[in-house]
Amino acid sequence: MMIVIMKAEATMREKSAVIARAEDFGCQVHLSEGKERTIIGVIGNGRVVDREQMERMPGVERVVPILKPFKLASREFKAEDTTFSLGDHVIGGGEIIVMAGPCSVESRTQIIETAIACKEAGAQILRGGAFKPRTSPYAFQGLGEEGLRYLAEAREITGMPVITEVMEPAMVPLVCEYADILQVGARNMQNYALLHAVGESQYPVLLKRGMSSLIEEWLMCAEYILSHGNTRVMLCERGIRTFETYTRNTFDINAIPVAKQLSHLPVVADPSHGTGKWEYVASAAKAGVAAGADGLIIEVHLHPELAMSDGAQSLKPEKFARLVREMRAIAQAVGRDILS
Ligand code: PEP
Ligand code: MN
């Protein structure tokens, strides 16, 4: 792959000519219209485009080959942070977005009451799983479409956009009917058919890092989604497998600045799955903010002891409210803020 950086004064006609040349060679073209200049990504799966020839075309400033295995996800392809609007909020724009809610949607009243509590505590987006990827086939698998309907009702009441997990390609259209953001879970990070389907949907996607995945593998999975022209992708660090068993996972704080350096995509921290124990969620969340996360996703339950999944890592609303206040102070200390 190479990127063609157009001159600031390049005309539409000149840009079109570059695109046509790349397409003549059987390449895929990805346009990125920046504030100052246009960058044209040329992915060669056809004949190899002659780089020097391309450089001589009118309006072209320079042509740079992208050497990293992930292309569209890389900072080389796009230097500026990716931002996009969701409801009244901008994701990736410097202010940190907070997503909160139960691990699973358990009932209509549960999700509505939790949504109201999370919003009051300072969250902007409601999370809740209707299709749950459980380790055991005998564990609660989620309410399915009924759960999606309750999520949509909670959105209606609170105005909060909804994020929920989708586990298989065939379910993408159904989940899109109810959700604002599609969550691809850690266990499905490398489910390539699912990545193609969520990419094609053009819905915003939160891509969780697989529990034993390299950062590079995670970015390659984002690349699958981006390759469909779906630019609204968020990366989510949710803890990885290590030799330590005291906590459920080891929250890889390093992954946040690394992903921010390698990629322009917003990075979200999940301190709930990252630690697996509610006592440590606040510490990991605050560390995530200090490390540069653009968002957080946190499990909140009205009665964690009764939760049908992940009760041990769920915060009660009062604790979550205090955490949001503390995160705001940390965000401000590093020149950012939490969305309000
Ligand atoms: C979840 O968000 O409830 C979940 C199942 O997360 P993960 O895919 O990170 O395990
Ligand atoms: Mn969970």
PDB file of C-alpha atoms in Angstrom, residues 46-180:
ATOM      1  CA  GLY A  46      -4.043  -5.778  -8.491  1.00  0.00           C
ATOM      2  CA  ARG A  47      -0.990  -4.796 -10.483  1.00  0.00           C
ATOM      3  CA  VAL A  48       1.634  -2.704  -8.721  1.00  0.00           C
ATOM      4  CA  VAL A  49       1.196   0.992  -9.299  1.00  0.00           C
ATOM      5  CA  ASP A  50       4.382   2.728 -10.338  1.00  0.00           C
ATOM      6  CA  ARG A  51       5.187   5.009  -7.439  1.00  0.00           C
ATOM      7  CA  GLU A  52       7.315   7.452  -9.417  1.00  0.00           C
ATOM      8  CA  GLN A  53       4.714   7.732 -12.138  1.00  0.00           C
ATOM      9  CA  MET A  54       2.099   8.493  -9.513  1.00  0.00           C
ATOM     10  CA  GLU A  55       4.364  11.121  -7.986  1.00  0.00           C
ATOM     11  CA  ARG A  56       4.525  12.946 -11.313  1.00  0.00           C
ATOM     12  CA  MET A  57       0.765  13.332 -11.622  1.00  0.00           C
ATOM     13  CA  PRO A  58      -0.573  16.904 -11.328  1.00  0.00           C
ATOM     14  CA  GLY A  59      -1.623  17.920  -7.814  1.00  0.00           C
ATOM     15  CA  VAL A  60       0.412  15.188  -6.118  1.00  0.00           C
ATOM     16  CA  GLU A  61       2.809  16.351  -3.441  1.00  0.00           C
ATOM     17  CA  ARG A  62       4.389  13.025  -2.554  1.00  0.00           C
ATOM     18  CA  VAL A  63       3.799   9.325  -2.407  1.00  0.00           C
ATOM     19  CA  VAL A  64       4.672   7.403   0.755  1.00  0.00           C
ATOM     20  CA  PRO A  65       4.634   3.630   1.052  1.00  0.00           C
ATOM     21  CA  ILE A  66       3.017   2.303   4.254  1.00  0.00           C
ATOM     22  CA  LEU A  67       5.211  -0.431   5.628  1.00  0.00           C
ATOM     23  CA  LYS A  68       3.095  -1.430   8.630  1.00  0.00           C
ATOM     24  CA  PRO A  69       0.832  -4.459   8.090  1.00  0.00           C
ATOM     25  CA  PHE A  70      -2.188  -2.387   9.143  1.00  0.00           C
ATOM     26  CA  LYS A  71      -2.703   0.449   6.705  1.00  0.00           C
ATOM     27  CA  LEU A  72      -6.005   2.307   7.055  1.00  0.00           C
ATOM     28  CA  ALA A  73      -5.752   1.978  10.853  1.00  0.00           C
ATOM     29  CA  SER A  74      -2.265   3.482  10.932  1.00  0.00           C
ATOM     30  CA  ARG A  75      -1.132   6.975  11.849  1.00  0.00           C
ATOM     31  CA  GLU A  76       0.874   6.955   8.631  1.00  0.00           C
ATOM     32  CA  PHE A  77      -2.350   6.831   6.640  1.00  0.00           C
ATOM     33  CA  LYS A  78      -4.068   9.395   8.836  1.00  0.00           C
ATOM     34  CA  ALA A  79      -2.071  11.572  11.212  1.00  0.00           C
ATOM     35  CA  GLU A  80      -5.052  13.316  12.842  1.00  0.00           C
ATOM     36  CA  ASP A  81      -7.146  11.560  15.475  1.00  0.00           C
ATOM     37  CA  THR A  82     -10.369  10.080  14.160  1.00  0.00           C
ATOM     38  CA  THR A  83     -13.427  11.749  15.642  1.00  0.00           C
ATOM     39  CA  PHE A  84     -17.104  11.126  15.052  1.00  0.00           C
ATOM     40  CA  SER A  85     -20.398  12.282  16.476  1.00  0.00           C
ATOM     41  CA  LEU A  86     -22.802  10.091  18.317  1.00  0.00           C
ATOM     42  CA  GLY A  87     -26.015  11.756  19.398  1.00  0.00           C
ATOM     43  CA  ASP A  88     -24.955  15.047  20.965  1.00  0.00           C
ATOM     44  CA  HIS A  89     -21.423  13.868  21.687  1.00  0.00           C
ATOM     45  CA  VAL A  90     -18.145  13.741  19.831  1.00  0.00           C
ATOM     46  CA  ILE A  91     -15.994  10.647  20.331  1.00  0.00           C
ATOM     47  CA  GLY A  92     -12.221  11.001  20.046  1.00  0.00           C
ATOM     48  CA  GLY A  93     -12.332  14.794  20.140  1.00  0.00           C
ATOM     49  CA  GLY A  94     -10.319  15.278  23.330  1.00  0.00           C
ATOM     50  CA  GLU A  95     -13.188  14.944  25.775  1.00  0.00           C
ATOM     51  CA  ILE A  96     -13.563  11.472  27.245  1.00  0.00           C
ATOM     52  CA  ILE A  97     -16.780   9.510  26.734  1.00  0.00           C
ATOM     53  CA  VAL A  98     -18.154   7.247  29.469  1.00  0.00           C
ATOM     54  CA  MET A  99     -20.196   4.166  28.616  1.00  0.00           C
ATOM     55  CA  ALA A 100     -21.828   2.360  31.517  1.00  0.00           C
ATOM     56  CA  GLY A 101     -24.474  -0.197  32.317  1.00  0.00           C
ATOM     57  CA  PRO A 102     -24.895  -3.812  33.290  1.00  0.00           C
ATOM     58  CA  CYS A 103     -22.976  -6.693  31.785  1.00  0.00           C
ATOM     59  CA  SER A 104     -26.303  -8.242  30.713  1.00  0.00           C
ATOM     60  CA  VAL A 105     -29.762  -6.851  30.149  1.00  0.00           C
ATOM     61  CA  GLU A 106     -31.751  -8.876  32.686  1.00  0.00           C
ATOM     62  CA  SER A 107     -35.200  -7.270  32.612  1.00  0.00           C
ATOM     63  CA  ARG A 108     -37.018  -4.180  31.368  1.00  0.00           C
ATOM     64  CA  THR A 109     -37.007  -2.439  34.760  1.00  0.00           C
ATOM     65  CA  GLN A 110     -33.395  -3.420  35.437  1.00  0.00           C
ATOM     66  CA  ILE A 111     -32.045  -1.793  32.286  1.00  0.00           C
ATOM     67  CA  ILE A 112     -34.259   1.292  32.545  1.00  0.00           C
ATOM     68  CA  GLU A 113     -33.416   1.929  36.211  1.00  0.00           C
ATOM     69  CA  THR A 114     -29.719   1.281  35.618  1.00  0.00           C
ATOM     70  CA  ALA A 115     -29.719   3.590  32.585  1.00  0.00           C
ATOM     71  CA  ILE A 116     -31.241   6.413  34.634  1.00  0.00           C
ATOM     72  CA  ALA A 117     -28.719   5.856  37.449  1.00  0.00           C
ATOM     73  CA  CYS A 118     -25.774   5.779  35.016  1.00  0.00           C
ATOM     74  CA  LYS A 119     -26.907   8.939  33.292  1.00  0.00           C
ATOM     75  CA  GLU A 120     -27.307  10.751  36.625  1.00  0.00           C
ATOM     76  CA  ALA A 121     -23.828   9.600  37.579  1.00  0.00           C
ATOM     77  CA  GLY A 122     -22.387  11.170  34.413  1.00  0.00           C
ATOM     78  CA  ALA A 123     -22.363   8.458  31.723  1.00  0.00           C
ATOM     79  CA  GLN A 124     -23.214   9.376  28.134  1.00  0.00           C
ATOM     80  CA  ILE A 125     -23.718   5.939  26.578  1.00  0.00           C
ATOM     81  CA  LEU A 126     -25.622   2.928  27.880  1.00  0.00           C
ATOM     82  CA  ARG A 127     -24.048  -0.522  27.667  1.00  0.00           C
ATOM     83  CA  GLY A 128     -25.857  -3.837  28.115  1.00  0.00           C
ATOM     84  CA  GLY A 129     -25.482  -7.260  26.557  1.00  0.00           C
ATOM     85  CA  ALA A 130     -28.484  -8.993  24.994  1.00  0.00           C
ATOM     86  CA  PHE A 131     -26.426 -11.709  23.291  1.00  0.00           C
ATOM     87  CA  LYS A 132     -23.798 -12.932  25.744  1.00  0.00           C
ATOM     88  CA  PRO A 133     -20.672 -14.931  24.842  1.00  0.00           C
ATOM     89  CA  ARG A 134     -20.461 -17.085  27.968  1.00  0.00           C
ATOM     90  CA  THR A 135     -17.652 -19.478  28.775  1.00  0.00           C
ATOM     91  CA  SER A 136     -20.215 -22.114  29.753  1.00  0.00           C
ATOM     92  CA  PRO A 137     -23.158 -23.069  27.533  1.00  0.00           C
ATOM     93  CA  TYR A 138     -25.175 -23.518  30.742  1.00  0.00           C
ATOM     94  CA  ALA A 139     -24.647 -19.926  31.909  1.00  0.00           C
ATOM     95  CA  PHE A 140     -27.186 -17.161  31.156  1.00  0.00           C
ATOM     96  CA  GLN A 141     -26.951 -16.456  27.431  1.00  0.00           C
ATOM     97  CA  GLY A 142     -28.799 -13.132  27.426  1.00  0.00           C
ATOM     98  CA  LEU A 143     -32.367 -12.120  26.595  1.00  0.00           C
ATOM     99  CA  GLY A 144     -31.706 -11.873  22.853  1.00  0.00           C
ATOM    100  CA  GLU A 145     -34.071  -9.656  20.868  1.00  0.00           C
ATOM    101  CA  GLU A 146     -36.213  -9.015  23.948  1.00  0.00           C
ATOM    102  CA  GLY A 147     -33.104  -7.508  25.567  1.00  0.00           C
ATOM    103  CA  LEU A 148     -32.522  -5.320  22.507  1.00  0.00           C
ATOM    104  CA  ARG A 149     -36.082  -3.991  22.789  1.00  0.00           C
ATOM    105  CA  TYR A 150     -35.535  -3.076  26.446  1.00  0.00           C
ATOM    106  CA  LEU A 151     -32.291  -1.313  25.531  1.00  0.00           C
ATOM    107  CA  ALA A 152     -34.137   0.717  22.908  1.00  0.00           C
ATOM    108  CA  GLU A 153     -36.762   1.614  25.491  1.00  0.00           C
ATOM    109  CA  ALA A 154     -34.060   2.734  27.925  1.00  0.00           C
ATOM    110  CA  ARG A 155     -32.596   4.920  25.160  1.00  0.00           C
ATOM    111  CA  GLU A 156     -36.047   6.394  24.512  1.00  0.00           C
ATOM    112  CA  ILE A 157     -36.407   7.323  28.197  1.00  0.00           C
ATOM    113  CA  THR A 158     -32.882   8.606  28.884  1.00  0.00           C
ATOM    114  CA  GLY A 159     -31.728   9.802  25.460  1.00  0.00           C
ATOM    115  CA  MET A 160     -28.549   7.740  25.868  1.00  0.00           C
ATOM    116  CA  PRO A 161     -27.204   6.002  22.739  1.00  0.00           C
ATOM    117  CA  VAL A 162     -26.825   2.254  23.215  1.00  0.00           C
ATOM    118  CA  ILE A 163     -23.864  -0.091  22.748  1.00  0.00           C
ATOM    119  CA  THR A 164     -24.448  -3.842  22.679  1.00  0.00           C
ATOM    120  CA  GLU A 165     -22.584  -6.933  21.522  1.00  0.00           C
ATOM    121  CA  VAL A 166     -23.207  -8.746  18.271  1.00  0.00           C
ATOM    122  CA  MET A 167     -21.775 -12.258  18.021  1.00  0.00           C
ATOM    123  CA  GLU A 168     -22.494 -13.458  14.504  1.00  0.00           C
ATOM    124  CA  PRO A 169     -22.745 -11.960  11.020  1.00  0.00           C
ATOM    125  CA  ALA A 170     -26.373 -13.045  10.537  1.00  0.00           C
ATOM    126  CA  MET A 171     -27.394 -11.024  13.612  1.00  0.00           C
ATOM    127  CA  VAL A 172     -25.830  -7.738  12.497  1.00  0.00           C
ATOM    128  CA  PRO A 173     -28.972  -6.385  10.752  1.00  0.00           C
ATOM    129  CA  LEU A 174     -31.132  -7.188  13.799  1.00  0.00           C
ATOM    130  CA  VAL A 175     -28.738  -5.587  16.289  1.00  0.00           C
ATOM    131  CA  CYS A 176     -28.444  -2.513  14.031  1.00  0.00           C
ATOM    132  CA  GLU A 177     -32.207  -2.027  14.319  1.00  0.00           C
ATOM    133  CA  TYR A 178     -31.805  -1.336  18.036  1.00  0.00           C
ATOM    134  CA  ALA A 179     -28.201  -0.311  18.745  1.00  0.00           C
ATOM    135  CA  ASP A 180     -26.134   2.799  18.075  1.00  0.00           C
TER     136      ASP A 180
END
